[in-house]
Amino acid sequence: MVYLTRKAEFSASHYYHNPDLTPEENRRIFGKCNNPNGHGHNYTLEVTVKGDVDPRSGFVVDLKQLKEILNREVLDALDHRFLNKEVPEFFTRIPTTENLAIAIWQQLQAHLPPAVRLHGIKLYETPRIYVEYFGS
């Protein structure tokens, strides 16, 4: 089994708000991240796939194909977007880095070639804060 990681970057804005909570609870839990005008991050995404090496190509997955999938399924949907207002998944889900990593996993898993399996998502919100997700 070989593990291959591809890195990508995107920028997006968001705010944290739970409509089931009072305004005071939202401010207490989310602080300045509850500002409805939002704030942004320059995210770094690492996607790790795993699989056997194809004896014909020597690849686990064609890197060009993986890049195209990442661009189409993730970056085109998230880059330079206000997540709460432009990405349907986050109309009703709080766009935390944790939830964003799960959403990216779900989107990628459905579009990878059959011989390749998703191993992990690492999503950096800042250089010091990141989330790792390995599926459910």
PDB file of C-alpha atoms in Angstrom:
ATOM      1  CA  MET A   1       0.000   0.000   0.000  1.00  0.00           C
ATOM      2  CA  VAL A   2       1.382   3.394  -1.002  1.00  0.00           C
ATOM      3  CA  TYR A   3       0.167   6.734   0.350  1.00  0.00           C
ATOM      4  CA  LEU A   4       0.318   9.812  -1.864  1.00  0.00           C
ATOM      5  CA  THR A   5      -0.401  13.376  -0.720  1.00  0.00           C
ATOM      6  CA  ARG A   6      -1.290  16.358  -2.858  1.00  0.00           C
ATOM      7  CA  LYS A   7      -1.373  19.874  -1.436  1.00  0.00           C
ATOM      8  CA  ALA A   8      -3.662  22.699  -2.574  1.00  0.00           C
ATOM      9  CA  GLU A   9      -4.542  26.159  -1.304  1.00  0.00           C
ATOM     10  CA  PHE A  10      -7.712  28.206  -1.320  1.00  0.00           C
ATOM     11  CA  SER A  11      -9.106  31.292   0.344  1.00  0.00           C
ATOM     12  CA  ALA A  12     -12.584  31.551   1.807  1.00  0.00           C
ATOM     13  CA  SER A  13     -14.533  33.548   4.348  1.00  0.00           C
ATOM     14  CA  HIS A  14     -17.101  32.458   6.896  1.00  0.00           C
ATOM     15  CA  TYR A  15     -18.647  33.162  10.259  1.00  0.00           C
ATOM     16  CA  TYR A  16     -19.815  30.890  13.042  1.00  0.00           C
ATOM     17  CA  HIS A  17     -23.463  31.061  14.012  1.00  0.00           C
ATOM     18  CA  ASN A  18     -25.937  28.521  15.329  1.00  0.00           C
ATOM     19  CA  PRO A  19     -29.542  29.661  14.704  1.00  0.00           C
ATOM     20  CA  ASP A  20     -30.725  27.440  17.564  1.00  0.00           C
ATOM     21  CA  LEU A  21     -28.795  29.583  20.054  1.00  0.00           C
ATOM     22  CA  THR A  22     -29.587  33.045  21.342  1.00  0.00           C
ATOM     23  CA  PRO A  23     -27.471  35.971  20.113  1.00  0.00           C
ATOM     24  CA  GLU A  24     -25.799  36.056  23.534  1.00  0.00           C
ATOM     25  CA  GLU A  25     -24.948  32.329  23.393  1.00  0.00           C
ATOM     26  CA  ASN A  26     -23.552  32.704  19.874  1.00  0.00           C
ATOM     27  CA  ARG A  27     -21.344  35.600  20.981  1.00  0.00           C
ATOM     28  CA  ARG A  28     -20.199  33.711  24.082  1.00  0.00           C
ATOM     29  CA  ILE A  29     -19.359  30.486  22.206  1.00  0.00           C
ATOM     30  CA  PHE A  30     -17.986  31.924  18.962  1.00  0.00           C
ATOM     31  CA  GLY A  31     -16.692  35.354  20.029  1.00  0.00           C
ATOM     32  CA  LYS A  32     -15.449  37.514  17.183  1.00  0.00           C
ATOM     33  CA  CYS A  33     -15.993  34.596  14.771  1.00  0.00           C
ATOM     34  CA  ASN A  34     -19.752  35.250  15.158  1.00  0.00           C
ATOM     35  CA  ASN A  35     -19.492  38.537  13.223  1.00  0.00           C
ATOM     36  CA  PRO A  36     -22.087  38.196  10.399  1.00  0.00           C
ATOM     37  CA  ASN A  37     -19.742  40.115   8.077  1.00  0.00           C
ATOM     38  CA  GLY A  38     -17.370  37.175   8.359  1.00  0.00           C
ATOM     39  CA  HIS A  39     -13.636  36.770   8.328  1.00  0.00           C
ATOM     40  CA  GLY A  40     -11.331  34.898   5.981  1.00  0.00           C
ATOM     41  CA  HIS A  41      -8.589  32.310   5.900  1.00  0.00           C
ATOM     42  CA  ASN A  42      -5.978  31.185   3.444  1.00  0.00           C
ATOM     43  CA  TYR A  43      -6.490  27.438   3.822  1.00  0.00           C
ATOM     44  CA  THR A  44      -3.949  24.786   2.963  1.00  0.00           C
ATOM     45  CA  LEU A  45      -5.411  21.409   2.096  1.00  0.00           C
ATOM     46  CA  GLU A  46      -3.492  18.139   2.050  1.00  0.00           C
ATOM     47  CA  VAL A  47      -5.309  15.189   0.521  1.00  0.00           C
ATOM     48  CA  THR A  48      -3.772  11.759   1.037  1.00  0.00           C
ATOM     49  CA  VAL A  49      -4.893   8.846  -1.100  1.00  0.00           C
ATOM     50  CA  LYS A  50      -3.783   5.239  -0.899  1.00  0.00           C
ATOM     51  CA  GLY A  51      -3.651   2.303  -3.194  1.00  0.00           C
ATOM     52  CA  ASP A  52      -1.481  -0.225  -4.906  1.00  0.00           C
ATOM     53  CA  VAL A  53       1.036   0.897  -7.474  1.00  0.00           C
ATOM     54  CA  ASP A  54      -0.224   0.213 -10.984  1.00  0.00           C
ATOM     55  CA  PRO A  55       2.463  -1.973 -12.598  1.00  0.00           C
ATOM     56  CA  ARG A  56       1.843  -0.390 -16.028  1.00  0.00           C
ATOM     57  CA  SER A  57       2.191   3.273 -14.953  1.00  0.00           C
ATOM     58  CA  GLY A  58       4.081   3.056 -11.667  1.00  0.00           C
ATOM     59  CA  PHE A  59       1.441   5.363 -10.117  1.00  0.00           C
ATOM     60  CA  VAL A  60      -1.064   5.018  -7.314  1.00  0.00           C
ATOM     61  CA  VAL A  61      -3.058   7.654  -9.207  1.00  0.00           C
ATOM     62  CA  ASP A  62      -2.238   9.902 -12.115  1.00  0.00           C
ATOM     63  CA  LEU A  63      -1.282  13.218 -10.478  1.00  0.00           C
ATOM     64  CA  LYS A  64      -2.885  15.200 -13.290  1.00  0.00           C
ATOM     65  CA  GLN A  65      -6.160  13.358 -12.728  1.00  0.00           C
ATOM     66  CA  LEU A  66      -5.987  13.935  -8.951  1.00  0.00           C
ATOM     67  CA  LYS A  67      -5.303  17.636  -9.526  1.00  0.00           C
ATOM     68  CA  GLU A  68      -8.290  17.901 -11.874  1.00  0.00           C
ATOM     69  CA  ILE A  69     -10.562  16.209  -9.314  1.00  0.00           C
ATOM     70  CA  LEU A  70      -9.350  18.526  -6.532  1.00  0.00           C
ATOM     71  CA  ASN A  71      -9.853  21.600  -8.695  1.00  0.00           C
ATOM     72  CA  ARG A  72     -13.300  20.594  -9.936  1.00  0.00           C
ATOM     73  CA  GLU A  73     -14.760  19.161  -6.735  1.00  0.00           C
ATOM     74  CA  VAL A  74     -13.127  21.327  -4.063  1.00  0.00           C
ATOM     75  CA  LEU A  75     -11.291  24.424  -5.197  1.00  0.00           C
ATOM     76  CA  ASP A  76     -13.843  25.598  -7.764  1.00  0.00           C
ATOM     77  CA  ALA A  77     -16.574  25.239  -5.136  1.00  0.00           C
ATOM     78  CA  LEU A  78     -14.733  26.858  -2.194  1.00  0.00           C
ATOM     79  CA  ASP A  79     -12.045  29.253  -3.402  1.00  0.00           C
ATOM     80  CA  HIS A  80     -12.918  32.917  -2.856  1.00  0.00           C
ATOM     81  CA  ARG A  81     -16.367  32.049  -1.515  1.00  0.00           C
ATOM     82  CA  PHE A  82     -18.293  33.245   1.531  1.00  0.00           C
ATOM     83  CA  LEU A  83     -19.026  29.743   2.772  1.00  0.00           C
ATOM     84  CA  ASN A  84     -22.199  30.572   4.735  1.00  0.00           C
ATOM     85  CA  LYS A  85     -23.801  32.352   1.805  1.00  0.00           C
ATOM     86  CA  GLU A  86     -22.381  30.736  -1.341  1.00  0.00           C
ATOM     87  CA  VAL A  87     -21.829  27.059  -0.561  1.00  0.00           C
ATOM     88  CA  PRO A  88     -25.134  25.183  -0.121  1.00  0.00           C
ATOM     89  CA  GLU A  89     -23.647  22.678   2.333  1.00  0.00           C
ATOM     90  CA  PHE A  90     -23.007  25.534   4.767  1.00  0.00           C
ATOM     91  CA  PHE A  91     -26.368  27.258   4.497  1.00  0.00           C
ATOM     92  CA  THR A  92     -27.415  25.106   7.474  1.00  0.00           C
ATOM     93  CA  ARG A  93     -24.104  23.772   8.810  1.00  0.00           C
ATOM     94  CA  ILE A  94     -21.567  25.847  10.743  1.00  0.00           C
ATOM     95  CA  PRO A  95     -18.490  26.132   8.481  1.00  0.00           C
ATOM     96  CA  THR A  96     -15.901  25.232  11.079  1.00  0.00           C
ATOM     97  CA  THR A  97     -12.643  23.776   9.854  1.00  0.00           C
ATOM     98  CA  GLU A  98     -13.851  20.418  11.196  1.00  0.00           C
ATOM     99  CA  ASN A  99     -17.062  20.540   9.149  1.00  0.00           C
ATOM    100  CA  LEU A 100     -15.185  21.811   6.118  1.00  0.00           C
ATOM    101  CA  ALA A 101     -12.773  18.853   6.259  1.00  0.00           C
ATOM    102  CA  ILE A 102     -15.702  16.416   6.451  1.00  0.00           C
ATOM    103  CA  ALA A 103     -17.426  18.094   3.489  1.00  0.00           C
ATOM    104  CA  ILE A 104     -14.225  17.941   1.418  1.00  0.00           C
ATOM    105  CA  TRP A 105     -13.835  14.236   2.252  1.00  0.00           C
ATOM    106  CA  GLN A 106     -17.397  13.489   1.188  1.00  0.00           C
ATOM    107  CA  GLN A 107     -17.012  15.374  -2.071  1.00  0.00           C
ATOM    108  CA  LEU A 108     -13.683  13.773  -2.993  1.00  0.00           C
ATOM    109  CA  GLN A 109     -14.544  10.224  -1.993  1.00  0.00           C
ATOM    110  CA  ALA A 110     -17.370  10.125  -4.527  1.00  0.00           C
ATOM    111  CA  HIS A 111     -15.114  11.154  -7.432  1.00  0.00           C
ATOM    112  CA  LEU A 112     -11.851   9.234  -7.032  1.00  0.00           C
ATOM    113  CA  PRO A 113     -10.975   6.447  -9.455  1.00  0.00           C
ATOM    114  CA  PRO A 114     -12.097   2.987  -8.237  1.00  0.00           C
ATOM    115  CA  ALA A 115      -8.587   1.695  -7.473  1.00  0.00           C
ATOM    116  CA  VAL A 116      -7.765   4.694  -5.252  1.00  0.00           C
ATOM    117  CA  ARG A 117      -9.029   5.181  -1.709  1.00  0.00           C
ATOM    118  CA  LEU A 118      -9.071   8.346   0.315  1.00  0.00           C
ATOM    119  CA  HIS A 119      -6.859   7.980   3.388  1.00  0.00           C
ATOM    120  CA  GLY A 120      -6.965  11.399   5.028  1.00  0.00           C
ATOM    121  CA  ILE A 121      -7.670  15.087   4.788  1.00  0.00           C
ATOM    122  CA  LYS A 122      -5.509  17.633   6.580  1.00  0.00           C
ATOM    123  CA  LEU A 123      -6.905  21.148   6.431  1.00  0.00           C
ATOM    124  CA  TYR A 124      -4.883  24.052   7.800  1.00  0.00           C
ATOM    125  CA  GLU A 125      -6.871  27.099   8.861  1.00  0.00           C
ATOM    126  CA  THR A 126      -3.666  28.848   9.916  1.00  0.00           C
ATOM    127  CA  PRO A 127      -0.069  27.630  10.015  1.00  0.00           C
ATOM    128  CA  ARG A 128      -0.682  26.599  13.659  1.00  0.00           C
ATOM    129  CA  ILE A 129      -4.249  25.235  13.500  1.00  0.00           C
ATOM    130  CA  TYR A 130      -5.332  22.293  11.410  1.00  0.00           C
ATOM    131  CA  VAL A 131      -7.846  19.466  11.344  1.00  0.00           C
ATOM    132  CA  GLU A 132      -7.210  15.891  10.258  1.00  0.00           C
ATOM    133  CA  TYR A 133     -10.066  13.686   9.103  1.00  0.00           C
ATOM    134  CA  PHE A 134      -9.883  10.013   8.220  1.00  0.00           C
ATOM    135  CA  GLY A 135     -13.509   9.308   7.355  1.00  0.00           C
ATOM    136  CA  SER A 136     -16.239   7.889   9.474  1.00  0.00           C
TER     137      SER A 136
END
